[in-house]
mmCIF file of C-alpha atoms in Angstrom:
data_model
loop_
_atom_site.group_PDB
_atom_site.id
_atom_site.type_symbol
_atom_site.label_atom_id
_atom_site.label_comp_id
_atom_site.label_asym_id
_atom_site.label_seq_id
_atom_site.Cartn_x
_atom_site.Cartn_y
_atom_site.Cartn_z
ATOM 1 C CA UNK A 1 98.003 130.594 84.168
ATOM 2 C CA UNK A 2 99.911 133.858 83.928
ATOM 3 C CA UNK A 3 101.992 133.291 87.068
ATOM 4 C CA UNK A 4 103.157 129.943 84.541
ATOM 5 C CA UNK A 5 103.818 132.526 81.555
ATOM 6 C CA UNK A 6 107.673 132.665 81.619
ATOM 7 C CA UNK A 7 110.219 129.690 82.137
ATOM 8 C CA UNK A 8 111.472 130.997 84.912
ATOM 9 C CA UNK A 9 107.788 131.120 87.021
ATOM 10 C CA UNK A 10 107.847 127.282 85.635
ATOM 11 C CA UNK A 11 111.153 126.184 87.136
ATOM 12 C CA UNK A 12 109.898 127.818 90.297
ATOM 13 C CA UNK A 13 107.295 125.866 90.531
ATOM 14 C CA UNK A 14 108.813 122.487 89.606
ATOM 15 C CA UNK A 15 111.168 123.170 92.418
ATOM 16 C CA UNK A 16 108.859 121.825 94.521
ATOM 17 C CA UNK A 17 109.552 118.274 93.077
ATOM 18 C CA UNK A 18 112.103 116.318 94.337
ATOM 19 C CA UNK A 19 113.169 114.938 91.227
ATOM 20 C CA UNK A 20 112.969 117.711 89.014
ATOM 21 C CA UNK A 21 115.831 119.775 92.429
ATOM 22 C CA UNK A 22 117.946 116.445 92.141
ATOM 23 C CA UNK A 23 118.285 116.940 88.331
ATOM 24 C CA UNK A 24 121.120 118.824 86.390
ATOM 25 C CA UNK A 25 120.986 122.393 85.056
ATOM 26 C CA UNK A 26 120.369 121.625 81.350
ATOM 27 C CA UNK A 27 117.761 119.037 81.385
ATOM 28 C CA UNK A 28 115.740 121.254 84.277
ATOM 29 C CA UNK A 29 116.094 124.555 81.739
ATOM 30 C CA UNK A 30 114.629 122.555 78.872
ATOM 31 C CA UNK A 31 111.725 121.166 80.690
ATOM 32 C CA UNK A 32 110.856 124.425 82.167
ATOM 33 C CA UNK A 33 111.364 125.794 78.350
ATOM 34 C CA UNK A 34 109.181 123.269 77.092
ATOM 35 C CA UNK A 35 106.180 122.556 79.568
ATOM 36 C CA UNK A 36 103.437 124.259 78.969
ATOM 37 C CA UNK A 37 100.581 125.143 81.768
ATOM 38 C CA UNK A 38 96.926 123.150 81.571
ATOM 39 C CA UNK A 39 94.281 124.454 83.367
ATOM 40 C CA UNK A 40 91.357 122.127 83.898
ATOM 41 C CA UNK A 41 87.992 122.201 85.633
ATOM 42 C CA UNK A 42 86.513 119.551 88.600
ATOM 43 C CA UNK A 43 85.078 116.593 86.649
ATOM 44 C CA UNK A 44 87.017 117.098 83.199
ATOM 45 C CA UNK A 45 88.295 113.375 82.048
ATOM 46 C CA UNK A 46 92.119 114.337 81.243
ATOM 47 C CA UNK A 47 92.307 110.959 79.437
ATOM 48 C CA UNK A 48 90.206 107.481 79.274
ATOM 49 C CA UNK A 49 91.187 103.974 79.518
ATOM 50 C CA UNK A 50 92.309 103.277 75.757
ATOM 51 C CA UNK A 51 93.263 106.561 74.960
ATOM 52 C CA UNK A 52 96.761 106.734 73.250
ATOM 53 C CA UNK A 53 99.265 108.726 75.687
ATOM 54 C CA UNK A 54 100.379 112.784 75.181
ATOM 55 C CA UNK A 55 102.712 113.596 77.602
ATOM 56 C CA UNK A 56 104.538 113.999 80.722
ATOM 57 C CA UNK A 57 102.214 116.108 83.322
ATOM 58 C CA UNK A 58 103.335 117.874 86.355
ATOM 59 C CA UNK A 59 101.050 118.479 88.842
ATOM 60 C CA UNK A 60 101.010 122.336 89.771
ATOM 61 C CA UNK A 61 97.786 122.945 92.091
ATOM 62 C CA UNK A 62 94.496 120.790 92.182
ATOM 63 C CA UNK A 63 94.103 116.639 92.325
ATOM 64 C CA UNK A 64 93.807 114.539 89.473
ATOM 65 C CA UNK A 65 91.805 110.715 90.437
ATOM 66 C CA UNK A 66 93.206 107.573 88.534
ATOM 67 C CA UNK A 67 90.168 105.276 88.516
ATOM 68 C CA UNK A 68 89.480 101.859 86.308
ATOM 69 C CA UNK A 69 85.934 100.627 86.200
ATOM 70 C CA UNK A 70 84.946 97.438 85.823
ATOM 71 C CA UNK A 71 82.342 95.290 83.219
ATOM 72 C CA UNK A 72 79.388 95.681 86.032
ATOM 73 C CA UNK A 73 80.095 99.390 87.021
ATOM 74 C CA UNK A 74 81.968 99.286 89.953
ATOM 75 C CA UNK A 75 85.214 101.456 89.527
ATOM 76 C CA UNK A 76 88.313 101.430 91.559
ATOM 77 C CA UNK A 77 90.435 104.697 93.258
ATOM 78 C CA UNK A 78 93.884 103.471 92.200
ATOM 79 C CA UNK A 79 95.583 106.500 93.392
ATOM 80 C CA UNK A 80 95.389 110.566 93.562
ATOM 81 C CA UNK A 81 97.981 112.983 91.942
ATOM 82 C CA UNK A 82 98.592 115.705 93.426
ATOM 83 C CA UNK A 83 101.352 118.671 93.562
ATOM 84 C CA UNK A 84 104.278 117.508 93.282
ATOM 85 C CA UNK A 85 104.029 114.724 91.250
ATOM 86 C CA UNK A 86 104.583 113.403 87.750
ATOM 87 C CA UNK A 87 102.575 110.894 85.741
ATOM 88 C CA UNK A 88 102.666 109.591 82.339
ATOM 89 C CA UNK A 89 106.374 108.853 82.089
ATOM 90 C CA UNK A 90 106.013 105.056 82.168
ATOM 91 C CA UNK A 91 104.627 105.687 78.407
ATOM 92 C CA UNK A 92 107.971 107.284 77.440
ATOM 93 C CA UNK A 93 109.391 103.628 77.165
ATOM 94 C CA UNK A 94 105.915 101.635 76.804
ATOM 95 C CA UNK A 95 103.766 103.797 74.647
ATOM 96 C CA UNK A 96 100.319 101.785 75.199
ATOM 97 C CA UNK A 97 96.786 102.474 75.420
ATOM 98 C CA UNK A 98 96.152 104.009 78.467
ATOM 99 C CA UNK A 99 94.667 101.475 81.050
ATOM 100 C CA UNK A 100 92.669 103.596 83.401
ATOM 101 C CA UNK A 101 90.951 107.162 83.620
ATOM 102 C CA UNK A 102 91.943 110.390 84.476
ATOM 103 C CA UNK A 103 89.265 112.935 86.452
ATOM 104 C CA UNK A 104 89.879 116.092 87.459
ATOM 105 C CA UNK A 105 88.947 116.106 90.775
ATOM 106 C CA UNK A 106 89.661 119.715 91.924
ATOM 107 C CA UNK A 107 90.199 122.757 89.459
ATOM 108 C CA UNK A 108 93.591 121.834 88.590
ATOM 109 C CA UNK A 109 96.877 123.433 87.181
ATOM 110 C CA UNK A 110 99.437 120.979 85.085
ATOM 111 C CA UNK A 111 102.505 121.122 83.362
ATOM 112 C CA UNK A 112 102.677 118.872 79.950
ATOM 113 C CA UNK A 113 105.747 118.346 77.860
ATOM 114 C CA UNK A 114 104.333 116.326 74.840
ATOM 115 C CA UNK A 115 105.785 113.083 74.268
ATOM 116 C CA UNK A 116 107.136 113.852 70.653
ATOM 117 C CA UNK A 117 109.114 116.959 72.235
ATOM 118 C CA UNK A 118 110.400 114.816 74.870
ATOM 119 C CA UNK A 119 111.694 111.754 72.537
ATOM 120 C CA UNK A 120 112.995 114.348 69.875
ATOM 121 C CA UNK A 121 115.369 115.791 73.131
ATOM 122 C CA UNK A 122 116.391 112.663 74.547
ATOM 123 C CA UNK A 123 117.302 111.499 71.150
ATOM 124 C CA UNK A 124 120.212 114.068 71.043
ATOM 125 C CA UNK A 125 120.687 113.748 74.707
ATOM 126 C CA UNK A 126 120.460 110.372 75.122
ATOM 127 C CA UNK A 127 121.914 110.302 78.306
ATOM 128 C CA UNK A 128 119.116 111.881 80.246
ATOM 129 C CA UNK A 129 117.012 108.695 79.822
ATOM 130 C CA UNK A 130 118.387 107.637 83.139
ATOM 131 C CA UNK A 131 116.383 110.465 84.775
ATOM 132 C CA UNK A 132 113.186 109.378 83.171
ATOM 133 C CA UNK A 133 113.997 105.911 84.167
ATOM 134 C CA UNK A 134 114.297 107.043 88.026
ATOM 135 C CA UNK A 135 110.869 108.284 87.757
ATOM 136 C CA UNK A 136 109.471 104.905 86.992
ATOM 137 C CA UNK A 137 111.602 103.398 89.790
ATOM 138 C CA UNK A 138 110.357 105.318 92.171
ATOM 139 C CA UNK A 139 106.622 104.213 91.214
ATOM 140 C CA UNK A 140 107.519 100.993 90.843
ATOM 141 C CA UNK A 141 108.614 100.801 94.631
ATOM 142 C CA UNK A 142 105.998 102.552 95.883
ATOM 143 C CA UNK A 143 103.911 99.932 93.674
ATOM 144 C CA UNK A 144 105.919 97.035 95.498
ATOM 145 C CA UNK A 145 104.975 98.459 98.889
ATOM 146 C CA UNK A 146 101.523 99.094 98.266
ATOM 147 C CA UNK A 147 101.308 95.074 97.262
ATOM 148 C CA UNK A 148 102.967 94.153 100.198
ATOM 149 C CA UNK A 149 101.389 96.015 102.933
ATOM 150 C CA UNK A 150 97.665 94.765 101.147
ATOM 151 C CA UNK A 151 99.489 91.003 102.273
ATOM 152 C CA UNK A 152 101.227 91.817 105.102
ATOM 153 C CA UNK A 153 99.638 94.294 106.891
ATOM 154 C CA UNK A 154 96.454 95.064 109.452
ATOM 155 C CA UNK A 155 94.170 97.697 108.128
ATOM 156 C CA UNK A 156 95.403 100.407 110.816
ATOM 157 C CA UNK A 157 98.930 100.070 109.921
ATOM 158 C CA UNK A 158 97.764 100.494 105.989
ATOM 159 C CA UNK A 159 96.103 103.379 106.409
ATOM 160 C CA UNK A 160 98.789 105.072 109.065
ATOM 161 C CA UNK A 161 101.674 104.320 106.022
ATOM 162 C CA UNK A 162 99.177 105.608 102.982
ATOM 163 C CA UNK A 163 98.672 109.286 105.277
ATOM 164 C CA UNK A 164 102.158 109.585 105.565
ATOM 165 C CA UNK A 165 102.599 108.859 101.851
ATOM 166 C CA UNK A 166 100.490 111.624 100.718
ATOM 167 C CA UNK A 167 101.601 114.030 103.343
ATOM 168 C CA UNK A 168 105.041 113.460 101.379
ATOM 169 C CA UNK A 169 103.276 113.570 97.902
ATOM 170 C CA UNK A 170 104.636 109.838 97.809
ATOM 171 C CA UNK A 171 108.248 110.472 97.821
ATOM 172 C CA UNK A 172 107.851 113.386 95.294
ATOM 173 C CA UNK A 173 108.262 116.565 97.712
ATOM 174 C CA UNK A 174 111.551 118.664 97.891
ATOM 175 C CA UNK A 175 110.044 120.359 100.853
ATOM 176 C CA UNK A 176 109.067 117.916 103.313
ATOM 177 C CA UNK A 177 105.508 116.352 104.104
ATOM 178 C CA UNK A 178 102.571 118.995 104.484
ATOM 179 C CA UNK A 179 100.714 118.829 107.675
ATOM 180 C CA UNK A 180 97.076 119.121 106.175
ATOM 181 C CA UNK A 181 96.162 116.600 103.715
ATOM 182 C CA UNK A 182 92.645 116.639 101.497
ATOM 183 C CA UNK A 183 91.486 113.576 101.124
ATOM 184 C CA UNK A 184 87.835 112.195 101.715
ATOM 185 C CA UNK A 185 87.243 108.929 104.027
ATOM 186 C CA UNK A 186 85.672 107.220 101.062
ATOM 187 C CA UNK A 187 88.538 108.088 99.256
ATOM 188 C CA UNK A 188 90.910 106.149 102.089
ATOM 189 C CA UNK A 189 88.833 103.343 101.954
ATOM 190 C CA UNK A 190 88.954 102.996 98.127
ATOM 191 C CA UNK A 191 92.762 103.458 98.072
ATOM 192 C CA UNK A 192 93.271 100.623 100.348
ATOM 193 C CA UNK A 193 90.364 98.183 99.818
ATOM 194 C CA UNK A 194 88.964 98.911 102.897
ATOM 195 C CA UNK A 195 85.178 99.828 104.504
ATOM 196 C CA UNK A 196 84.446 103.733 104.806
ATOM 197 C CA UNK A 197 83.592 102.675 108.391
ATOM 198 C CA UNK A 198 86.479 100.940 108.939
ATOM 199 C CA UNK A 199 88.711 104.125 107.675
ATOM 200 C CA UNK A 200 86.526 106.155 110.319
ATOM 201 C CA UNK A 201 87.326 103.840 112.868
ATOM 202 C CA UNK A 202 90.907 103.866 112.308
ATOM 203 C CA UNK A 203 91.412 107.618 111.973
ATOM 204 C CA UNK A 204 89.164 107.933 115.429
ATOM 205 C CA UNK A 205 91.769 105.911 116.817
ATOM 206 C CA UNK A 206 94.510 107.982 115.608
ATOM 207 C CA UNK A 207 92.915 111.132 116.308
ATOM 208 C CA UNK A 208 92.728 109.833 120.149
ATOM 209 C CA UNK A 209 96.178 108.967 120.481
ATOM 210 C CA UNK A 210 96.918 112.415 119.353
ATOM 211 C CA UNK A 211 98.664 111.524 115.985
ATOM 212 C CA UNK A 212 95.835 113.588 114.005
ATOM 213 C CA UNK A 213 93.182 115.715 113.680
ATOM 214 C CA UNK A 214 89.747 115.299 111.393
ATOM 215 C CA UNK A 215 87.570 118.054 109.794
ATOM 216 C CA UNK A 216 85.646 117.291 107.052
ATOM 217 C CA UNK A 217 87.512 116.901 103.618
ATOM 218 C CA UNK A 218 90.652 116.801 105.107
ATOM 219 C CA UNK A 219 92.987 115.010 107.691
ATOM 220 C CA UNK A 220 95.636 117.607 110.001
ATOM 221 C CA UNK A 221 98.608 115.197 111.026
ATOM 222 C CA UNK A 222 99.703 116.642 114.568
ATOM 223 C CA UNK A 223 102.233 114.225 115.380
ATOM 224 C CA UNK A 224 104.529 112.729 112.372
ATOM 225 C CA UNK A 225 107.285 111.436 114.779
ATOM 226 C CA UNK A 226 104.442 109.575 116.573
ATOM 227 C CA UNK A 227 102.668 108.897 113.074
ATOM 228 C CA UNK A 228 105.390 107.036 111.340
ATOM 229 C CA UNK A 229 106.171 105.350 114.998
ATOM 230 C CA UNK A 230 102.621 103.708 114.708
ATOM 231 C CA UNK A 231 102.789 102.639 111.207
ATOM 232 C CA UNK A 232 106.185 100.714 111.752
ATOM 233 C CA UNK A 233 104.621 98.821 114.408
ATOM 234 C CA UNK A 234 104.731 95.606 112.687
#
């Protein structure tokens, strides 16, 4: 966590985040004051359904799975966070019980700004709230879309739009979509309520047309022009 040690490594490396660039000198100088690095193993719970919220987290290096399980066992992959993306900022203005897990799915490197830092700053800079807010808005769309294409969409199309999301760290990257993604097939199929086998399927498909490439763990995409041609092809 040294490379983390000083304010200025931290701003560096939030950066990376689209939101954090679009936001205005003070407010990025105090949250690279005020975060402070977490380093945490593969298979660490970071929090548990119930638990009361701590903080804002930044997503540095690693993958963090948010999974709910339900009263026979089963248990959902709601999404993956990984760098460079925020979560817990919907508890700045709902400050609930969390209602799913947290796993630490590779070694991972946050940023956390505790909650009672974060209200005690906004309360004598009240205007920044709006910032905060945009972070929710921009889940809440990507929530919206995620509902719709589960309607609207065929399975291929699903899966086409959910690559291209996490190539773009859904929305959250300042520098463009990265071309190698690490995600498991399982993982796909969980995301979007699909078979395994249809996920292979699919990504066979795009793989022939060229759009892709598979090794195992991880999904190359070779062709974003065609990529995001395919999965508006409603």
């Amino acid at each position: 966590m040294s490379r983390l040690s000083t304010p200025e490594a931290r701003q560096a490396a939030l950066r990376s985040s689209a939101w954090f660039a679009g936001l205005g000198a003070e407010l990025q100088q105090w949250i690279a004051q005020t975060a402070r690095p977490r380093a945490l193993v593969a298979g660490q719970r970071l929090f548990g359904r119930g638990d009361l919220p701590d903080g804002l987290y930044f997503v540095v290096d690693g993958a963090i799975r948010m999974t709910n399980t339900s009263a026979d066992g089963r248990q959902a992959l709601l999404a993956i966070a990984e760098s460079p993306q925020w979560f817990g900022e919907v508890a700045l203005f709902d400050p609930q019980p969390h209602m799913h897990d947290a796993w630490i799915d590779t070694d991972t490197l946050l940023l956390q700004i505790r909650h009672p830092e974060l209200h005690a700053f906004l309360a004598g800079h009240p205007a920044h709230w709006q910032a905060f807010g945009q972070l929710i808005a921009q889940k809440l769309r990507l929530a919206f879309q995620a509902i719709e294409g589960t309607v609207l969409l065929p399975a291929p199309l699903r899966l086409a739009q959910r690559l291209l999301a996490i190539a773009g760290g859904y929305g959250a990257r300042s520098d463009g979509s990265k071309r190698v993604i690490r995600v498991q097939q399982d993982q796909l199929g969980a995301m979007l309520s699909i078979s395994r086998q249809t996920v292979n399927q699919i990504l066979k498909d795009l793989e022939g047309r060229g759009l892709l490439h598979c090794a195992r763990g991880s999904i190359e995409i070779t062709d974003f022009a065609g990529l995001r041609r395919f999965a508006g092809s409603v």
